[in-house]
CSV table of C-alpha atoms in Angstrom, one decimal:
chain,number,residue,atom,x,y,z
U,14,UNK,CA,15.2,4.9,-10.9
U,15,UNK,CA,12.0,2.9,-10.3
U,16,UNK,CA,9.9,6.0,-10.4
U,17,UNK,CA,11.4,6.9,-13.8
U,18,UNK,CA,10.4,3.5,-15.2
U,19,UNK,CA,7.0,3.6,-13.5
U,20,UNK,CA,6.0,6.7,-15.5
U,21,UNK,CA,7.0,5.0,-18.7
U,22,UNK,CA,5.0,1.9,-17.8
U,23,UNK,CA,2.0,4.1,-17.0
U,24,UNK,CA,2.3,5.5,-20.5
U,25,UNK,CA,2.4,2.1,-22.1
U,26,UNK,CA,-0.5,0.9,-20.0
U,27,UNK,CA,-2.6,3.9,-21.1
U,28,UNK,CA,-1.8,3.1,-24.7
U,29,UNK,CA,-2.7,-0.5,-24.2
U,30,UNK,CA,-6.0,0.5,-22.7
U,31,UNK,CA,-6.7,2.4,-25.9
U,32,UNK,CA,-5.7,-0.6,-28.0
U,33,UNK,CA,-7.7,-3.2,-26.0
U,34,UNK,CA,-10.4,-1.1,-24.5
U,35,UNK,CA,-13.7,0.5,-25.6
U,36,UNK,CA,-14.0,3.6,-27.6
U,37,UNK,CA,-16.1,5.3,-24.9
U,38,UNK,CA,-13.1,5.4,-22.7
U,39,UNK,CA,-10.5,6.2,-25.3
U,40,UNK,CA,-10.4,10.0,-24.7
U,41,UNK,CA,-9.7,9.4,-21.0
U,42,UNK,CA,-6.9,7.0,-21.8
U,43,UNK,CA,-5.4,9.5,-24.3
U,44,UNK,CA,-5.3,12.1,-21.6
U,45,UNK,CA,-3.7,9.6,-19.2
U,46,UNK,CA,-1.0,8.8,-21.8
U,47,UNK,CA,-0.2,12.5,-22.2
U,48,UNK,CA,-0.2,13.0,-18.4
U,49,UNK,CA,2.4,10.2,-18.2
U,50,UNK,CA,4.5,12.0,-20.8
U,51,UNK,CA,4.4,15.2,-18.7
U,52,UNK,CA,5.5,13.3,-15.6
U,53,UNK,CA,8.4,11.5,-17.3
U,54,UNK,CA,11.6,13.3,-18.2
U,55,UNK,CA,12.6,10.4,-20.5
U,56,UNK,CA,9.3,10.5,-22.4
U,57,UNK,CA,9.3,14.3,-22.6
U,58,UNK,CA,12.8,14.2,-24.1
U,59,UNK,CA,11.9,11.5,-26.5
U,60,UNK,CA,8.9,13.4,-27.9
U,61,UNK,CA,10.7,16.7,-27.9
U,62,UNK,CA,13.5,15.1,-30.0
U,63,UNK,CA,11.2,13.5,-32.6
U,64,UNK,CA,8.9,16.6,-32.9
U,65,UNK,CA,11.6,19.2,-33.0
U,66,UNK,CA,12.1,19.2,-36.8
U,67,UNK,CA,8.8,17.5,-37.6
U,68,UNK,CA,6.4,19.5,-39.7
U,69,UNK,CA,3.0,18.4,-38.3
U,70,UNK,CA,1.0,20.7,-40.6
U,71,UNK,CA,2.6,19.1,-43.6
U,72,UNK,CA,2.2,15.7,-42.2
U,73,UNK,CA,-1.5,16.1,-41.7
U,74,UNK,CA,-1.9,17.0,-45.3
U,75,UNK,CA,0.2,13.9,-46.3
U,76,UNK,CA,-1.2,11.3,-43.9
U,77,UNK,CA,-4.8,12.5,-43.2
U,78,UNK,CA,-6.6,12.0,-46.4
U,79,UNK,CA,-10.3,13.0,-46.4
U,80,UNK,CA,-12.8,11.1,-48.5
U,81,UNK,CA,-13.1,12.2,-52.2
U,82,UNK,CA,-16.9,11.9,-52.0
U,83,UNK,CA,-19.5,11.1,-49.4
U,84,UNK,CA,-19.8,7.5,-50.4
U,85,UNK,CA,-16.2,6.7,-49.4
U,86,UNK,CA,-14.3,7.1,-46.2
U,87,UNK,CA,-11.0,9.0,-45.7
U,88,UNK,CA,-7.8,7.3,-44.8
U,89,UNK,CA,-5.0,7.8,-42.2
U,90,UNK,CA,-1.5,6.7,-43.1
U,91,UNK,CA,1.5,6.4,-40.9
U,92,UNK,CA,5.0,7.7,-41.9
U,93,UNK,CA,7.6,5.2,-42.9
U,94,UNK,CA,10.2,6.1,-40.4
U,95,UNK,CA,9.8,5.2,-36.7
U,96,UNK,CA,10.7,8.7,-35.3
U,97,UNK,CA,8.1,10.3,-37.6
U,98,UNK,CA,5.5,7.7,-36.5
U,99,UNK,CA,6.2,8.8,-32.9
U,100,UNK,CA,5.9,12.5,-33.8
U,101,UNK,CA,2.8,12.2,-35.9
U,102,UNK,CA,0.8,10.0,-33.5
U,103,UNK,CA,1.9,12.1,-30.5
U,104,UNK,CA,0.7,15.2,-32.2
U,105,UNK,CA,-2.6,13.5,-33.0
U,106,UNK,CA,-3.0,12.6,-29.4
U,107,UNK,CA,-2.4,16.3,-28.4
U,108,UNK,CA,-5.0,17.5,-31.0
U,109,UNK,CA,-7.5,14.9,-29.9
U,110,UNK,CA,-7.0,15.7,-26.2
U,111,UNK,CA,-7.3,19.5,-26.8
U,112,UNK,CA,-10.4,19.1,-29.0
U,113,UNK,CA,-8.7,20.4,-32.1
U,114,UNK,CA,-9.8,17.1,-33.6
U,115,UNK,CA,-13.2,16.0,-32.4
U,116,UNK,CA,-12.7,12.3,-31.6
U,117,UNK,CA,-16.0,10.9,-32.9
U,118,UNK,CA,-15.8,13.0,-36.0
U,119,UNK,CA,-12.2,11.9,-36.5
U,120,UNK,CA,-13.2,8.2,-36.2
U,121,UNK,CA,-16.0,8.4,-38.8
U,122,UNK,CA,-14.1,10.7,-41.1
U,123,UNK,CA,-11.0,8.5,-41.5
U,124,UNK,CA,-11.9,5.0,-40.2
U,125,UNK,CA,-15.6,4.7,-41.2
U,126,UNK,CA,-17.1,1.2,-41.1
U,127,UNK,CA,-20.9,1.1,-41.5
U,128,UNK,CA,-21.4,4.2,-39.3
U,129,UNK,CA,-20.2,2.2,-36.2
U,130,UNK,CA,-18.0,4.0,-33.7
U,131,UNK,CA,-16.9,0.7,-32.2
U,132,UNK,CA,-15.7,-0.8,-35.5
U,133,UNK,CA,-14.1,2.5,-36.6
U,134,UNK,CA,-12.4,2.8,-33.2
U,135,UNK,CA,-11.0,-0.8,-33.5
U,136,UNK,CA,-9.4,0.1,-36.8
U,137,UNK,CA,-7.9,3.3,-35.3
U,138,UNK,CA,-6.5,1.4,-32.3
U,139,UNK,CA,-5.0,-1.4,-34.4
U,140,UNK,CA,-3.5,0.7,-37.2
U,141,UNK,CA,-2.4,3.8,-35.4
U,142,UNK,CA,-2.1,3.3,-31.6
U,143,UNK,CA,-0.7,-0.2,-31.5
U,144,UNK,CA,2.4,0.5,-33.7
U,145,UNK,CA,3.0,3.8,-31.8
U,146,UNK,CA,2.8,2.0,-28.4
U,147,UNK,CA,5.2,-0.8,-29.6
U,148,UNK,CA,7.8,1.7,-30.9
U,149,UNK,CA,7.8,3.6,-27.6
U,150,UNK,CA,8.1,0.3,-25.6
U,151,UNK,CA,11.1,-0.7,-27.7
U,152,UNK,CA,12.8,2.6,-26.9
U,153,UNK,CA,12.8,1.7,-23.2
U,154,UNK,CA,13.6,-2.0,-22.8
U,155,UNK,CA,15.0,-1.5,-19.3
U,156,UNK,CA,11.6,-0.3,-18.1
U,157,UNK,CA,10.3,-3.8,-18.7
U,158,UNK,CA,13.3,-5.8,-17.7
U,159,UNK,CA,12.2,-8.9,-15.8
U,160,UNK,CA,8.8,-8.8,-17.3
U,161,UNK,CA,9.8,-8.8,-21.0
U,162,UNK,CA,10.4,-12.6,-21.2
U,163,UNK,CA,7.1,-13.2,-19.5
U,164,UNK,CA,5.3,-10.9,-21.8
U,165,UNK,CA,6.9,-12.6,-24.8
U,166,UNK,CA,5.8,-16.0,-23.5
U,167,UNK,CA,2.3,-14.7,-23.1
U,168,UNK,CA,2.3,-13.3,-26.6
U,169,UNK,CA,3.6,-16.5,-28.1
U,170,UNK,CA,0.9,-18.5,-26.2
U,171,UNK,CA,-1.8,-16.1,-27.5
U,172,UNK,CA,-0.5,-16.5,-31.0
U,173,UNK,CA,-0.6,-20.3,-30.8
U,174,UNK,CA,-4.2,-20.2,-29.5
U,175,UNK,CA,-5.2,-17.8,-32.2
U,176,UNK,CA,-3.8,-20.2,-34.8
U,177,UNK,CA,-5.8,-23.1,-33.3
U,178,UNK,CA,-9.0,-21.0,-33.2
U,179,UNK,CA,-8.5,-19.8,-36.8
U,180,UNK,CA,-8.7,-23.4,-37.9
U,181,UNK,CA,-11.9,-23.9,-36.0
U,182,UNK,CA,-13.3,-20.7,-37.6
U,183,UNK,CA,-12.2,-21.7,-41.0
U,184,UNK,CA,-14.1,-25.0,-40.8
U,185,UNK,CA,-17.2,-23.2,-39.4
U,186,UNK,CA,-17.2,-20.5,-42.1
U,187,UNK,CA,-16.8,-23.3,-44.7
U,188,UNK,CA,-20.2,-24.6,-43.6
U,189,UNK,CA,-22.1,-21.3,-44.0
U,190,UNK,CA,-24.2,-20.6,-47.0
U,191,UNK,CA,-22.0,-18.0,-48.7
U,192,UNK,CA,-21.9,-16.6,-52.2
U,193,UNK,CA,-19.0,-17.7,-54.3
U,194,UNK,CA,-17.4,-14.2,-53.9
U,195,UNK,CA,-17.8,-14.3,-50.1
U,196,UNK,CA,-16.3,-17.8,-49.9
U,197,UNK,CA,-13.3,-16.8,-52.0
U,198,UNK,CA,-12.8,-13.7,-49.8
U,199,UNK,CA,-13.0,-15.8,-46.7
U,200,UNK,CA,-10.4,-18.3,-48.1
U,201,UNK,CA,-8.1,-15.4,-48.9
U,202,UNK,CA,-8.5,-14.0,-45.4
U,203,UNK,CA,-7.8,-17.3,-43.7
U,204,UNK,CA,-4.7,-18.0,-45.8
U,205,UNK,CA,-3.3,-14.6,-44.8
U,206,UNK,CA,-4.3,-15.0,-41.1
U,207,UNK,CA,-2.8,-18.4,-40.7
U,208,UNK,CA,0.4,-17.4,-42.5
U,209,UNK,CA,0.7,-14.3,-40.2
U,210,UNK,CA,0.1,-16.5,-37.1
U,211,UNK,CA,2.6,-19.0,-38.3
U,212,UNK,CA,5.4,-16.5,-38.6
U,213,UNK,CA,4.2,-14.7,-35.5
U,214,UNK,CA,3.7,-11.4,-37.3
U,215,UNK,CA,1.4,-9.5,-34.9
U,216,UNK,CA,1.2,-6.4,-37.2
U,217,UNK,CA,0.0,-8.3,-40.2
U,218,UNK,CA,-2.3,-10.5,-38.1
U,219,UNK,CA,-4.1,-7.6,-36.5
U,220,UNK,CA,-4.5,-5.8,-39.8
U,221,UNK,CA,-6.0,-8.9,-41.4
U,222,UNK,CA,-8.3,-9.4,-38.3
U,223,UNK,CA,-9.7,-5.9,-38.8
U,224,UNK,CA,-10.8,-7.1,-42.3
U,225,UNK,CA,-12.1,-10.4,-40.8
U,226,UNK,CA,-14.1,-8.6,-38.2
U,227,UNK,CA,-15.8,-6.6,-41.0
U,228,UNK,CA,-16.4,-9.9,-42.9
U,229,UNK,CA,-18.1,-11.5,-39.9
U,230,UNK,CA,-20.4,-8.6,-39.4
U,231,UNK,CA,-21.4,-8.5,-43.1
U,232,UNK,CA,-21.9,-12.3,-43.2
U,233,UNK,CA,-23.8,-12.4,-39.9
U,234,UNK,CA,-21.3,-15.0,-38.6
U,235,UNK,CA,-20.1,-13.5,-35.3
U,236,UNK,CA,-19.5,-16.1,-32.6
U,237,UNK,CA,-17.8,-16.6,-29.3
U,238,UNK,CA,-14.9,-18.2,-31.1
U,239,UNK,CA,-14.4,-15.1,-33.2
U,240,UNK,CA,-14.7,-12.8,-30.1
U,241,UNK,CA,-12.0,-14.9,-28.4
U,242,UNK,CA,-9.6,-14.5,-31.4
U,243,UNK,CA,-10.0,-10.7,-31.2
U,244,UNK,CA,-9.5,-10.7,-27.4
U,245,UNK,CA,-6.3,-12.7,-27.8
U,246,UNK,CA,-5.1,-10.4,-30.5
U,247,UNK,CA,-5.3,-7.6,-28.0
U,248,UNK,CA,-2.5,-9.3,-26.0
U,249,UNK,CA,0.0,-9.2,-28.9
């Protein structure tokens, strides 16, 4: 029984390493996640079930949208239904691991931010891998029994600290010499971030933080406080 759960936990840990780690190690962690699936009857059955009637070729056309011109980046969308999200991202993992999709090209083609692999990877991890990981974890609550309450407490504590640091960041950004448009964009971001933190909405918070990370780079306003916010967001 414990061995069964151990393989599921290894899969979740590998996905968390993708979400929280560096892009240079991502392909290794994708391989580790797939190895955990192969070693787990429960995970194998889950992904067999969700992919059985899933048309991956059609899904790629629907959810992988290349750029219309060279001055814009493509987009990756996730399906609306949770089983289809599992099937789609699992198939992406298989393609990335097999080299059918070249990882660096995939990042810049669909998550392009200023030609930066790191920034593009962060968007991929937040928008694709994080929800995929969380859905799989929700499918196997018994694998985390005993640690679930502790994890929730840690996540709640991280969310509270993020809210406090956002107030510090908001005051700091307010003191920068920004254009009127940049100041308005910053105010809009902080309103959304604080609202998401207040309702403990990790999905909305991490999506908005991806935009805030880009704003900081563009404004030249990166600090240790901002870095700590992003680190804490990785715990959610």
